[in-house]
mmCIF file of C-alpha atoms in Angstrom:
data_model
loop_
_atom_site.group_PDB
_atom_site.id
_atom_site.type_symbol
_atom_site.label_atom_id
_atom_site.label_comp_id
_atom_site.label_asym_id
_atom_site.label_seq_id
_atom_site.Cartn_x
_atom_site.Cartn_y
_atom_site.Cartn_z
ATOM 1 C CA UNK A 14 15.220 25.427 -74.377
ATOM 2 C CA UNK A 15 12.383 27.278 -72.473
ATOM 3 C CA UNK A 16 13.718 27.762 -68.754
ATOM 4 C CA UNK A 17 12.120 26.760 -66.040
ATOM 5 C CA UNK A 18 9.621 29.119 -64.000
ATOM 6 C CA UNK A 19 11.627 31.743 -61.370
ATOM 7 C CA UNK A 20 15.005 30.431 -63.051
ATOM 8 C CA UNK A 21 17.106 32.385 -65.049
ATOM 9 C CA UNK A 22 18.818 30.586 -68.122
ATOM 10 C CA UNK A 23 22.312 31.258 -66.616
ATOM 11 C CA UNK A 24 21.243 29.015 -63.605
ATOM 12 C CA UNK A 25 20.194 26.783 -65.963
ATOM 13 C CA UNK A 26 23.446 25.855 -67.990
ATOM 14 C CA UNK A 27 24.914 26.160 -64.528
ATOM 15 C CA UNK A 28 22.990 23.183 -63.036
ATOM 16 C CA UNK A 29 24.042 21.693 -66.535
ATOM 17 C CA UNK A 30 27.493 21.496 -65.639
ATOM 18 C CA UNK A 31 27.637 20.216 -62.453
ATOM 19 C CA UNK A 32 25.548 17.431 -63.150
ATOM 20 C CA UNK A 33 22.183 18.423 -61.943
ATOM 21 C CA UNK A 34 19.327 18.625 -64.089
ATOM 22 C CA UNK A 35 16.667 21.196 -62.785
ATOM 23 C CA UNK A 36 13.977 18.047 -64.350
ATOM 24 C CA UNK A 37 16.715 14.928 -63.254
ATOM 25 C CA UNK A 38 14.320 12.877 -60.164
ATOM 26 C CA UNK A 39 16.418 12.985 -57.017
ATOM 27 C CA UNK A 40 17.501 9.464 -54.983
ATOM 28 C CA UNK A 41 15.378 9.089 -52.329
ATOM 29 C CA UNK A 42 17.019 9.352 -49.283
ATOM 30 C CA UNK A 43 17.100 7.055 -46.537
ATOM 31 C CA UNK A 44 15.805 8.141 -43.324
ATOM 32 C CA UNK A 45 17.926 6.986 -40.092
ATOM 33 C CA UNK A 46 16.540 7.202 -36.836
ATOM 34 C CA UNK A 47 18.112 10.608 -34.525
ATOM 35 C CA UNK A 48 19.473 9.180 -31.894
ATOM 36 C CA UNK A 49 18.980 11.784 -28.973
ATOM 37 C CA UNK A 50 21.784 13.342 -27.360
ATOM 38 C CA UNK A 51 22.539 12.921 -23.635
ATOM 39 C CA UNK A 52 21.502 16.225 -22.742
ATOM 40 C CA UNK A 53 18.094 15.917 -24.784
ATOM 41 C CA UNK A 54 17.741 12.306 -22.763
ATOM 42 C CA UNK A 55 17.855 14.098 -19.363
ATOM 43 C CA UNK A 56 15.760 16.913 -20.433
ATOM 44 C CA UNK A 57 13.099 13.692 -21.388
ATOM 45 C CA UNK A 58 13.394 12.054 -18.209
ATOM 46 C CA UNK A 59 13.121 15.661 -16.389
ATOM 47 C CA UNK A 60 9.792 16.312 -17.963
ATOM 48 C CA UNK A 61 8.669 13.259 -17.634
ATOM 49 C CA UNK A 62 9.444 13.195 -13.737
ATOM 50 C CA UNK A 63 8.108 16.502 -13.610
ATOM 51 C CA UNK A 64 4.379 15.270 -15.355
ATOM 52 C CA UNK A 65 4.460 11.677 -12.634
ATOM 53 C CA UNK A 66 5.378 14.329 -9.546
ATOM 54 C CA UNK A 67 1.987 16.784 -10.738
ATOM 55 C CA UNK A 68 0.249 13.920 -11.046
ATOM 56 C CA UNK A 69 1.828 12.031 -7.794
ATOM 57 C CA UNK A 70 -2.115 12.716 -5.947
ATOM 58 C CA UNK A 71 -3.538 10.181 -8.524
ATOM 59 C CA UNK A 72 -0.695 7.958 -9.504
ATOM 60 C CA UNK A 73 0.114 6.703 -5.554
ATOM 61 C CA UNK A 74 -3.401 6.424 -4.770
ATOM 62 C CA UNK A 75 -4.552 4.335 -7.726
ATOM 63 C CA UNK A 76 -1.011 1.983 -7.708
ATOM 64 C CA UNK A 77 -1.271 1.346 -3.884
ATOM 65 C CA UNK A 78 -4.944 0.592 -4.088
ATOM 66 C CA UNK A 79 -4.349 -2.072 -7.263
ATOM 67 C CA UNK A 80 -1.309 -3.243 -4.986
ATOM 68 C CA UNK A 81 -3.750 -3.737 -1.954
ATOM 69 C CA UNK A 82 -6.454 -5.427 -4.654
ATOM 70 C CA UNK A 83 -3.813 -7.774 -6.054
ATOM 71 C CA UNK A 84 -2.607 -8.681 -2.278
ATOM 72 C CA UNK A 85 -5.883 -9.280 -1.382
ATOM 73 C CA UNK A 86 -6.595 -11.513 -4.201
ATOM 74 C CA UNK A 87 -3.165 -13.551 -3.828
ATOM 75 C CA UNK A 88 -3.197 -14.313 -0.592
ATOM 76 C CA UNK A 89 -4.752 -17.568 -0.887
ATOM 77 C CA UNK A 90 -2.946 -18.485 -4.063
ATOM 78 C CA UNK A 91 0.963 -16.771 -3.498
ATOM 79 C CA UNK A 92 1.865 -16.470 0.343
ATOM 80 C CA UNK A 93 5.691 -15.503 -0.918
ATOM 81 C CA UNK A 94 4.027 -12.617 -3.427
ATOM 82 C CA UNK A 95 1.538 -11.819 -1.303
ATOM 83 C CA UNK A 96 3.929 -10.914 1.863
ATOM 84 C CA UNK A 97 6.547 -9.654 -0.959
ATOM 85 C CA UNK A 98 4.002 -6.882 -1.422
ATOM 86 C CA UNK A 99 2.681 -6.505 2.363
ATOM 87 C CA UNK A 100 6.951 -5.923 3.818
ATOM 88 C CA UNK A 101 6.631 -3.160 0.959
ATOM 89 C CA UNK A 102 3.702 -1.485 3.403
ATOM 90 C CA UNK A 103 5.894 -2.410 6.036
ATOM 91 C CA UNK A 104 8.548 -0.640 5.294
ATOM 92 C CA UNK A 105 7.047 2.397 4.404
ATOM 93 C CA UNK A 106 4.823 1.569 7.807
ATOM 94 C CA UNK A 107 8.459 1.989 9.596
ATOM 95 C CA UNK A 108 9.348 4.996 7.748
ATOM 96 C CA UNK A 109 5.481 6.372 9.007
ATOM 97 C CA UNK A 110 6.774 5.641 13.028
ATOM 98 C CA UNK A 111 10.432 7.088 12.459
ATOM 99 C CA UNK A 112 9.564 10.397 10.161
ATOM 100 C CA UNK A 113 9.704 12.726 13.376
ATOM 101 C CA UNK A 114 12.815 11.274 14.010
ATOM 102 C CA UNK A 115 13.978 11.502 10.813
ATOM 103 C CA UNK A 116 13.264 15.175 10.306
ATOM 104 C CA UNK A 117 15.203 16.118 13.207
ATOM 105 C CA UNK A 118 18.342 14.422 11.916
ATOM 106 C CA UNK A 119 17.788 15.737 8.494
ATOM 107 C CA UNK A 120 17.737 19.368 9.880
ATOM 108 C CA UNK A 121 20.171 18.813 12.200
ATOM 109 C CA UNK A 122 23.171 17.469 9.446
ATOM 110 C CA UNK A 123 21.739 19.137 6.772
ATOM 111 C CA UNK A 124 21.866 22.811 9.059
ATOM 112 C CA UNK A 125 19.081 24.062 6.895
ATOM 113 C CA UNK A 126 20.128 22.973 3.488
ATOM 114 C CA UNK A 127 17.665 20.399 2.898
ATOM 115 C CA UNK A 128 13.869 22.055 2.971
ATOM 116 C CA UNK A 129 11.509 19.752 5.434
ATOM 117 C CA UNK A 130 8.903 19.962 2.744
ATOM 118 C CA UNK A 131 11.026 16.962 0.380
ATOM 119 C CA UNK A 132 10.778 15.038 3.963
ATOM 120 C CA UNK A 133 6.930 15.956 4.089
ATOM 121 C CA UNK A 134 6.384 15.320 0.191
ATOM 122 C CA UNK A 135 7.546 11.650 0.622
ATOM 123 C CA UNK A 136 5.516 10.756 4.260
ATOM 124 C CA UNK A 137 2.400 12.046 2.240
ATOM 125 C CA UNK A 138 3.344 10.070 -0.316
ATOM 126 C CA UNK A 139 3.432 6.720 1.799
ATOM 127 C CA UNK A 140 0.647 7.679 4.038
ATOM 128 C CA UNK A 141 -1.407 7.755 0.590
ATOM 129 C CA UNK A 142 0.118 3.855 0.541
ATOM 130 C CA UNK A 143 -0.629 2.884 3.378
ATOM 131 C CA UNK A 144 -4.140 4.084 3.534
ATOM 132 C CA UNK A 145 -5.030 2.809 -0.133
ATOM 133 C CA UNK A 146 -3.172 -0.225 0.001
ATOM 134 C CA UNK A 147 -5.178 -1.533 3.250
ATOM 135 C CA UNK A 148 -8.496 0.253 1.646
ATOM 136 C CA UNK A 149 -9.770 -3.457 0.081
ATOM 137 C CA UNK A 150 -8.877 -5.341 3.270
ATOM 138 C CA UNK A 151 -11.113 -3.270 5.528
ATOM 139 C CA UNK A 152 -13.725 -2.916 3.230
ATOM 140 C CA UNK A 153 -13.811 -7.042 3.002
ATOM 141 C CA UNK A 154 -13.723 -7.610 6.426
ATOM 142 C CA UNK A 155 -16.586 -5.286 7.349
ATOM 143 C CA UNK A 156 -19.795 -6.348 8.185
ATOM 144 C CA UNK A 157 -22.320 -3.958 7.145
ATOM 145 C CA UNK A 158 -24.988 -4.512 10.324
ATOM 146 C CA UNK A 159 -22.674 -3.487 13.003
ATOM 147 C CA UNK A 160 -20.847 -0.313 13.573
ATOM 148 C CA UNK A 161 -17.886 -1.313 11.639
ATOM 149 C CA UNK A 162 -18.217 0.776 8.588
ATOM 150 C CA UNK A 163 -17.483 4.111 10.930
ATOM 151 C CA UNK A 164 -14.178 2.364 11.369
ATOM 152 C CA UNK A 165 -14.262 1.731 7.251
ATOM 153 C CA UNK A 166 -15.396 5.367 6.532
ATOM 154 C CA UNK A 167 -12.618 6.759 8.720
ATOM 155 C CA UNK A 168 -9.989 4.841 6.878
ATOM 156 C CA UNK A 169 -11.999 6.540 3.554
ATOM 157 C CA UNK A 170 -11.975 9.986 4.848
ATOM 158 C CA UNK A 171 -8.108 10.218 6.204
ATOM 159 C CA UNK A 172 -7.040 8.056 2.424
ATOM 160 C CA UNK A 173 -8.960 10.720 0.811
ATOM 161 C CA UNK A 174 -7.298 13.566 3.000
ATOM 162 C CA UNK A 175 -3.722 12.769 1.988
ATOM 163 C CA UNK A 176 -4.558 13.433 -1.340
ATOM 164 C CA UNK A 177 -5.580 16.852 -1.177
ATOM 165 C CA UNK A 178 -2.888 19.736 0.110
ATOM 166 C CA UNK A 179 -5.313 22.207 1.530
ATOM 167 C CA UNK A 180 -6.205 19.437 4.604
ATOM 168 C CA UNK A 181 -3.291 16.984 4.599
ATOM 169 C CA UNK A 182 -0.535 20.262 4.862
ATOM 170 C CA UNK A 183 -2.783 23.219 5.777
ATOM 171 C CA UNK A 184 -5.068 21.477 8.402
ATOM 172 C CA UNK A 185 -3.124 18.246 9.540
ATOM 173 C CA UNK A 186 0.306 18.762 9.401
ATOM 174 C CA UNK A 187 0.278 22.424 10.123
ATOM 175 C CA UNK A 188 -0.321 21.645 13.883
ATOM 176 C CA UNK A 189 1.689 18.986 15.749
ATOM 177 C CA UNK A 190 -0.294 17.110 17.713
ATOM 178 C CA UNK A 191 -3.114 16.601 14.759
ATOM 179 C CA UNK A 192 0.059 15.273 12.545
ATOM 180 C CA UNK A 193 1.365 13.148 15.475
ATOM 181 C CA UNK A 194 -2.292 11.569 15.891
ATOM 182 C CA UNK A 195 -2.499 11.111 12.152
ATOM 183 C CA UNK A 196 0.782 9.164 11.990
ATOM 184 C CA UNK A 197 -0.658 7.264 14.963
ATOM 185 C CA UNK A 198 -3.780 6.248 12.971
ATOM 186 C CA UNK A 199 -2.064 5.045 10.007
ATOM 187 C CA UNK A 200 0.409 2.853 11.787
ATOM 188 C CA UNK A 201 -2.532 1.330 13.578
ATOM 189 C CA UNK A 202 -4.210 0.420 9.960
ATOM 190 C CA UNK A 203 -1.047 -0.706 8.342
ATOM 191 C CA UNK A 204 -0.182 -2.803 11.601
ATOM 192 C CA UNK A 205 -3.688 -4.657 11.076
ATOM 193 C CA UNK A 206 -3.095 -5.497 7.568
ATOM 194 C CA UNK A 207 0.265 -6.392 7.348
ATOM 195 C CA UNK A 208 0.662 -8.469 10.608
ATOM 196 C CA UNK A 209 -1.524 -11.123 9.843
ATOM 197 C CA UNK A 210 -0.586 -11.243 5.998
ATOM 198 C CA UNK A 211 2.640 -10.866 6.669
ATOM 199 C CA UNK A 212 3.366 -12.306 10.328
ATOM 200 C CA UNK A 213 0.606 -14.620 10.152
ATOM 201 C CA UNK A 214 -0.829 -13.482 13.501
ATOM 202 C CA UNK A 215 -4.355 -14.149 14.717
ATOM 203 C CA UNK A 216 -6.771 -10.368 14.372
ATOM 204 C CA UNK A 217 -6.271 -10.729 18.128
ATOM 205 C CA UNK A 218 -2.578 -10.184 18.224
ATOM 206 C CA UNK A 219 -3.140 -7.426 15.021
ATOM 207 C CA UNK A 220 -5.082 -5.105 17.512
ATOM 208 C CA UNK A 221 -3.446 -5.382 20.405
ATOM 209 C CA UNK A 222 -0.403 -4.891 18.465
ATOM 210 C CA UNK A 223 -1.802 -2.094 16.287
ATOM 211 C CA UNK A 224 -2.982 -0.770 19.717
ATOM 212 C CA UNK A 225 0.746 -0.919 20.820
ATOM 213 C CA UNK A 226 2.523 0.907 18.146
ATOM 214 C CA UNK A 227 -0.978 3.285 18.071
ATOM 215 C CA UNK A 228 0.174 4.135 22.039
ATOM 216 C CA UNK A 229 3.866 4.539 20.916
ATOM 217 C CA UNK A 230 3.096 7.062 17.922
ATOM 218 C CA UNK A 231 0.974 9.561 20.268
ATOM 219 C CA UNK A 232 3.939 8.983 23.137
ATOM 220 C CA UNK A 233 5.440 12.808 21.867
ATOM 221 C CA UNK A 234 2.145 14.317 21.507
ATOM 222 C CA UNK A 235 0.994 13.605 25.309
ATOM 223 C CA UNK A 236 4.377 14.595 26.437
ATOM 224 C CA UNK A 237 4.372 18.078 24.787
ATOM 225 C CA UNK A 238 0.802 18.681 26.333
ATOM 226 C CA UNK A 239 1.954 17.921 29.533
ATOM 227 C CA UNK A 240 4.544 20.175 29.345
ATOM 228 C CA UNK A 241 2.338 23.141 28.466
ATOM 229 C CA UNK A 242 -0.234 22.009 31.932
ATOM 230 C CA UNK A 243 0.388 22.695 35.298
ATOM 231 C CA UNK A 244 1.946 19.658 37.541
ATOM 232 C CA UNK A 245 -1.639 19.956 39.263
ATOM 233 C CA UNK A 246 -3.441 18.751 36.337
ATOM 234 C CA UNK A 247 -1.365 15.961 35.684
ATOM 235 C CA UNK A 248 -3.418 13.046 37.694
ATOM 236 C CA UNK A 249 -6.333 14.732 35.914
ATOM 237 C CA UNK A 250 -5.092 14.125 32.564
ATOM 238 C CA UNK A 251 -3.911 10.740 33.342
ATOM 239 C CA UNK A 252 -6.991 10.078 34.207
ATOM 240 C CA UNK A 253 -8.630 11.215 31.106
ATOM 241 C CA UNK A 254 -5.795 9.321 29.076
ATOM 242 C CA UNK A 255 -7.177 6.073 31.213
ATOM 243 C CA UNK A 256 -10.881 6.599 30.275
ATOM 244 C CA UNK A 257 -10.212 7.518 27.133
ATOM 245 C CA UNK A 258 -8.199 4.232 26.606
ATOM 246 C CA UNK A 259 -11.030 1.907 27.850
ATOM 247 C CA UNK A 260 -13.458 3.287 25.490
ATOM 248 C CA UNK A 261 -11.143 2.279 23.152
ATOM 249 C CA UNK A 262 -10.521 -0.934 24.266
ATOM 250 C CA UNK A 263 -14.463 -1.318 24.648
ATOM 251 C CA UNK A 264 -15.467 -0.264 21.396
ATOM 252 C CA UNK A 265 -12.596 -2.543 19.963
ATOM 253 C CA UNK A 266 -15.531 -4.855 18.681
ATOM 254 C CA UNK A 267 -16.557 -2.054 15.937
ATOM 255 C CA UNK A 268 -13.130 -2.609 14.638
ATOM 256 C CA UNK A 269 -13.390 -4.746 11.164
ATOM 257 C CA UNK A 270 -11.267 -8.135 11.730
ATOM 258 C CA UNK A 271 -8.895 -7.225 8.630
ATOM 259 C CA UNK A 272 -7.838 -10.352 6.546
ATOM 260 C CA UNK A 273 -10.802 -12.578 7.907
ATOM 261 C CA UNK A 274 -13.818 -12.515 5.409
ATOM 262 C CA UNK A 275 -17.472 -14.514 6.051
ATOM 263 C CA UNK A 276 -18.491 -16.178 2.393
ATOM 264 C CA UNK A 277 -21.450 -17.790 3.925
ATOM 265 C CA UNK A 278 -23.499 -18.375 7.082
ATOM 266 C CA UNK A 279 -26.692 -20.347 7.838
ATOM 267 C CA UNK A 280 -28.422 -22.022 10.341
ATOM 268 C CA UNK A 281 -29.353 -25.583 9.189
ATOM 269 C CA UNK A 282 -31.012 -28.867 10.740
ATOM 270 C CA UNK A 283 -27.832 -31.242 9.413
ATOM 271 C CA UNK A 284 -24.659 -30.509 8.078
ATOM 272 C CA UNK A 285 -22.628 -33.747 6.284
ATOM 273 C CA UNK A 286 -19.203 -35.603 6.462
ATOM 274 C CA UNK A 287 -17.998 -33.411 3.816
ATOM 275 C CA UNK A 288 -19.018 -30.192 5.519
ATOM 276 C CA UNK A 289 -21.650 -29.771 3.198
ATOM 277 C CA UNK A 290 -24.632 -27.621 5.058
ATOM 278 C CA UNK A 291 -28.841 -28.920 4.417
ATOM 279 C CA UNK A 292 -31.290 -25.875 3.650
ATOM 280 C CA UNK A 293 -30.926 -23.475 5.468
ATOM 281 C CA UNK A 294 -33.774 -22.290 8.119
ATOM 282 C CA UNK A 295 -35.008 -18.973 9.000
ATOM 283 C CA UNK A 296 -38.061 -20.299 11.228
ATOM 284 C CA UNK A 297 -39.011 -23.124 13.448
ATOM 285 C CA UNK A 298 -41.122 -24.175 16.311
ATOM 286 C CA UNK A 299 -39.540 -24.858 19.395
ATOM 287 C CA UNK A 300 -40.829 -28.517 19.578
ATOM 288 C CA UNK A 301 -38.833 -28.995 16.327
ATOM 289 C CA UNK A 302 -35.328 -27.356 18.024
ATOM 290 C CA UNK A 303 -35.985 -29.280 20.910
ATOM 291 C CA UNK A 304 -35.762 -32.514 18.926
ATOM 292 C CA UNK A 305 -33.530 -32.092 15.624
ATOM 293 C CA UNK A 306 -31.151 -29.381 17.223
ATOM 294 C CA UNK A 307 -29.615 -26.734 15.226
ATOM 295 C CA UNK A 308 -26.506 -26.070 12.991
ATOM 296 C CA UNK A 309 -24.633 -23.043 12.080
ATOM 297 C CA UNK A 310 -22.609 -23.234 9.192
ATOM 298 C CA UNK A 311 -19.800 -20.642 8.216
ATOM 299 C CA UNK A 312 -17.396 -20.754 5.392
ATOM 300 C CA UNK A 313 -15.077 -17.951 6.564
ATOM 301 C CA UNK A 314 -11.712 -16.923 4.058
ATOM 302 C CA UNK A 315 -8.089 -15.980 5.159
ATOM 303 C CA UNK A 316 -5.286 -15.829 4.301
ATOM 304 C CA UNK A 317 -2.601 -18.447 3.438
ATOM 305 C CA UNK A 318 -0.667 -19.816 6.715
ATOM 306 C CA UNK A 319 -3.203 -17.992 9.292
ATOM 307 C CA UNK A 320 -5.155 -20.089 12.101
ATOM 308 C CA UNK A 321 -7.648 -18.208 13.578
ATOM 309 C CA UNK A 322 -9.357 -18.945 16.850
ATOM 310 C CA UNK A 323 -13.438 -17.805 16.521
ATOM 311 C CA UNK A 324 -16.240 -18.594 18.713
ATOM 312 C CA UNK A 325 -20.238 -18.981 17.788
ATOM 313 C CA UNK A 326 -22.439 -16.934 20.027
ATOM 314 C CA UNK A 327 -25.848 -18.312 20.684
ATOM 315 C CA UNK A 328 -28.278 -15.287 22.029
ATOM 316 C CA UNK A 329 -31.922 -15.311 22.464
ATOM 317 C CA UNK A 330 -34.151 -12.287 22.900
ATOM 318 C CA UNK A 331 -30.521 -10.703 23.445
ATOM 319 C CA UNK A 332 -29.138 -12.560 25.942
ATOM 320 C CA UNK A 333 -25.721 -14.477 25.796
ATOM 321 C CA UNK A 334 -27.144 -18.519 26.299
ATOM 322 C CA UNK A 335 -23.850 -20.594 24.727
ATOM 323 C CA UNK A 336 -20.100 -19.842 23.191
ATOM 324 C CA UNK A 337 -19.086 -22.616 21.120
ATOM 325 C CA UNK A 338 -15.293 -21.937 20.441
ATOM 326 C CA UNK A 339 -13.665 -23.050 16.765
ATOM 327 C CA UNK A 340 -10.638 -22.597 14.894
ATOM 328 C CA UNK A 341 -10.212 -22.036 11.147
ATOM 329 C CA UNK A 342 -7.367 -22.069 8.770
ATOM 330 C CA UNK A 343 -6.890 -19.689 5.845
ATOM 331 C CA UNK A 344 -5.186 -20.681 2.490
ATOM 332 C CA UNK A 345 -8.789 -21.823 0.963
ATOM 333 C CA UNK A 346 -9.867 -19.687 -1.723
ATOM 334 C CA UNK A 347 -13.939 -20.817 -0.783
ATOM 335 C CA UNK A 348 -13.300 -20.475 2.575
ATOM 336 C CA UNK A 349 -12.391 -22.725 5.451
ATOM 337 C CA UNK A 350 -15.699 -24.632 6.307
ATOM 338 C CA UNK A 351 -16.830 -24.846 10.471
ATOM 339 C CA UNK A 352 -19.657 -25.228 12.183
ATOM 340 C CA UNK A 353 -21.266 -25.318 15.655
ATOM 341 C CA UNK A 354 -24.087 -27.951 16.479
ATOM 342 C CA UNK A 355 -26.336 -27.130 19.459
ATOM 343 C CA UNK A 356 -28.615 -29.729 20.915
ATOM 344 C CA UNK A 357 -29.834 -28.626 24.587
ATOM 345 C CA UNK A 358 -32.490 -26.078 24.440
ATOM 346 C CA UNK A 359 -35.006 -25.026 27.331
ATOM 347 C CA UNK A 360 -38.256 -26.122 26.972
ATOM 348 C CA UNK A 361 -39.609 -22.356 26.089
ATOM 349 C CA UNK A 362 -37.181 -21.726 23.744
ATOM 350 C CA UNK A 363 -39.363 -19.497 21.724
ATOM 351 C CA UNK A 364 -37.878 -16.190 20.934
ATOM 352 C CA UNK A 365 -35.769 -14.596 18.089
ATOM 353 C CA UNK A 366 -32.314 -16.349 17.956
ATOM 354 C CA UNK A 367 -29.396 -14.698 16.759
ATOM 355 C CA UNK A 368 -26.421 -16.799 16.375
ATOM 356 C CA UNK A 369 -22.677 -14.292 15.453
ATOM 357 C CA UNK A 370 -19.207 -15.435 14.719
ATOM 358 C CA UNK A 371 -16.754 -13.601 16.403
ATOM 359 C CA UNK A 372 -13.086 -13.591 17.188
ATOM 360 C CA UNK A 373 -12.304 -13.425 20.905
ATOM 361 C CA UNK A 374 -11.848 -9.656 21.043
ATOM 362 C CA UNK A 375 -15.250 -9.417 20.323
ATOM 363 C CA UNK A 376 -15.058 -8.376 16.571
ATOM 364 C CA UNK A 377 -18.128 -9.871 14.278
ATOM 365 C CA UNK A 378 -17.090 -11.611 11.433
ATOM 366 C CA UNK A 379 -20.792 -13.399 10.680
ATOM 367 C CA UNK A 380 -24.148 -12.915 11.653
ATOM 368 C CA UNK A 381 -27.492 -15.409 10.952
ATOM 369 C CA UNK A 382 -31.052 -15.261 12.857
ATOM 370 C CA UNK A 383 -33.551 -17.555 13.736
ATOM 371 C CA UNK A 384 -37.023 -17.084 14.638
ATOM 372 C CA UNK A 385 -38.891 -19.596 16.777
ATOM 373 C CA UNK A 386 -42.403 -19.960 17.574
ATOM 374 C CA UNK A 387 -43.941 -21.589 20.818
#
């Protein structure tokens, strides 16, 4: 018997007697799944934590803006889901408000054990929430002819800040009073997203509540700088504080009315039972508005459970002539339908009309013209 190649013939009658012919076709064998050993399961869940914390910059961004997408889009249909998800922002809106607090006690029990940067890591990480959940809500609400997207491109600009480490620890946290006005500003934008979502609050009560908590977050920055001025300079810097204020409280009108968003507006000659508006009108002669009168129609969307005072202003060439109060009521995924009817004109009403729906701090929500010739 020729032996196999590489095999001597000693090997041969060897395999021979134990049974095992070198040409004999082995019994498959059947594969059983490993099952991984504890220490092999950690060391998966370690890298595995380790590749969602490198990647933490895209991952909270892009899963708090779906969140704030999904809210948005719910809270006509789901008032239970659609708060579920906005006491999630408010919770991590608390955190925001309590984090210098929170560091302090963490150094202080911990006596150094526990860096400040894990403290740090998770703020950025709910800042980054908070920003990108209420992202869709302000972009909604803003109307695009008034000064409200500089309050929309701020919200962009500090959202896009958190997720890059060179500004949000070099530049922003690195000095007090810039991370203490920073906290400020994102309690203000949670507080106008989640209090009428979740509180079912009017915008009215959001802002002067966002205001509030705004006012409460920059308390320990004004107090350190007026520890570091003179006593003279006090009255001076409380009267800077003052001004400084009632610009704010002035330019509160730029401020997008978060959770309130126009679907339609037109001015129309006759609007039906069914709230149903005619064609709408662009132009007319004043003869013709003297004796059909005018209608403007809005369809305006919030959110479940909200009733929201609004008013019509009626300007010509500028000038405030009528304010026509009206209330809506969100929940309606077309929008709540309202309109205003004017009848009394003067008899030169010729002029460009412009005819806004506003809230009664001032913020525009809807905007139609009409232009009438003598």
């Amino acid at each position: 018997m020729d032996c196999p190649s590489g095999s001597s013939r000693a090997d041969v009658h060897a395999r021979l007697r134990l049974g095992a012919h070198p040409m004999r076709r082995m019994k498959p064998s059947i594969s059983r799944p490993r099952r991984l050993k504890p220490w092999r399961r950690r060391d998966a869940l370690g890298r595995a934590a380790r590749w969602v914390l490198r990647r933490r910059h895209v991952l909270m961004p892009t899963a708090s803006f779906l969140a704030g997408c999904a809210s948005y889009l719910l809270v006509e249909r789901s008032a239970a889901l659609a708060q579920g998800v906005a006491l999630m922002v408010l919770a991590s809106w608390i955190w925001i408000l309590a984090e210098p607090l929170l560091s302090g006690l963490l150094h202080r029990f911990s006596k150094g054990r526990v860096s400040p940067a894990l403290l740090r890591m998770v703020t950025q990480s709910l800042h980054q929430e908070t920003l990108f959940f209420a992202l869709p809500f302000v972009w909604a609400a803003t109307h695009w002819q008034s000064g409200q997207p500089v309050f929309l491109t701020l919200v962009i600009l500090a959202a896009l800040a958190t997720t890059i480490d060179r500004i949000y620890l070099d530049r922003i946290c690195a000095v007090p009073w810039r991370a203490l006005a920073f906290q400020a500003f994102c309690a203000f934008v949670a507080a106008l997203v989640v209090v009428p979502l979740a509180l079912h609050w009017d915008t009215q009560q959001a802002l002067r509540m966002a205001g509030g908590l705004m006012l409460i977050g920059l308390l320990p920055a004004l107090i350190q700088a007026l520890r570091h001025l003179p006593p003279r300079r006090w009255s001076t810097a409380t009267l800077a504080l003052a001004a400084l204020l009632g610009l704010g409280w002035l330019l509160r009108g730029g401020i997008p009315p978060v959770g309130i968003q126009s679907q339609q507006m037109r001015l129309t000659e006759a609007v039906s039972a069914t709230l149903v508006p005619g064609a709408a009108i662009e132009r007319i002669t004043a003869e013709e508005l003297r004796t059909s009168g005018m209608h403007a129609f809005a369809s305006v969307r919030a959110p479940l459970g909200l009733r929201q005072p609004l008013v019509f202003e009626w300007r010509r060439n500028g000038q405030l002539v009528d304010r026509i109060p009206t209330t809506i009521e969100g929940g309606r995924e077309a929008g709540f339908r309202t309109y205003s009817r004017k009848q009394h004109f003067p008899h030169d009403a010729s002029g460009r009309w412009r005819i806004e729906l506003r809230t009664a701090d001032g913020q525009l929500v809807a905007r139609a013209d009409l232009q009438v010739s003598a």
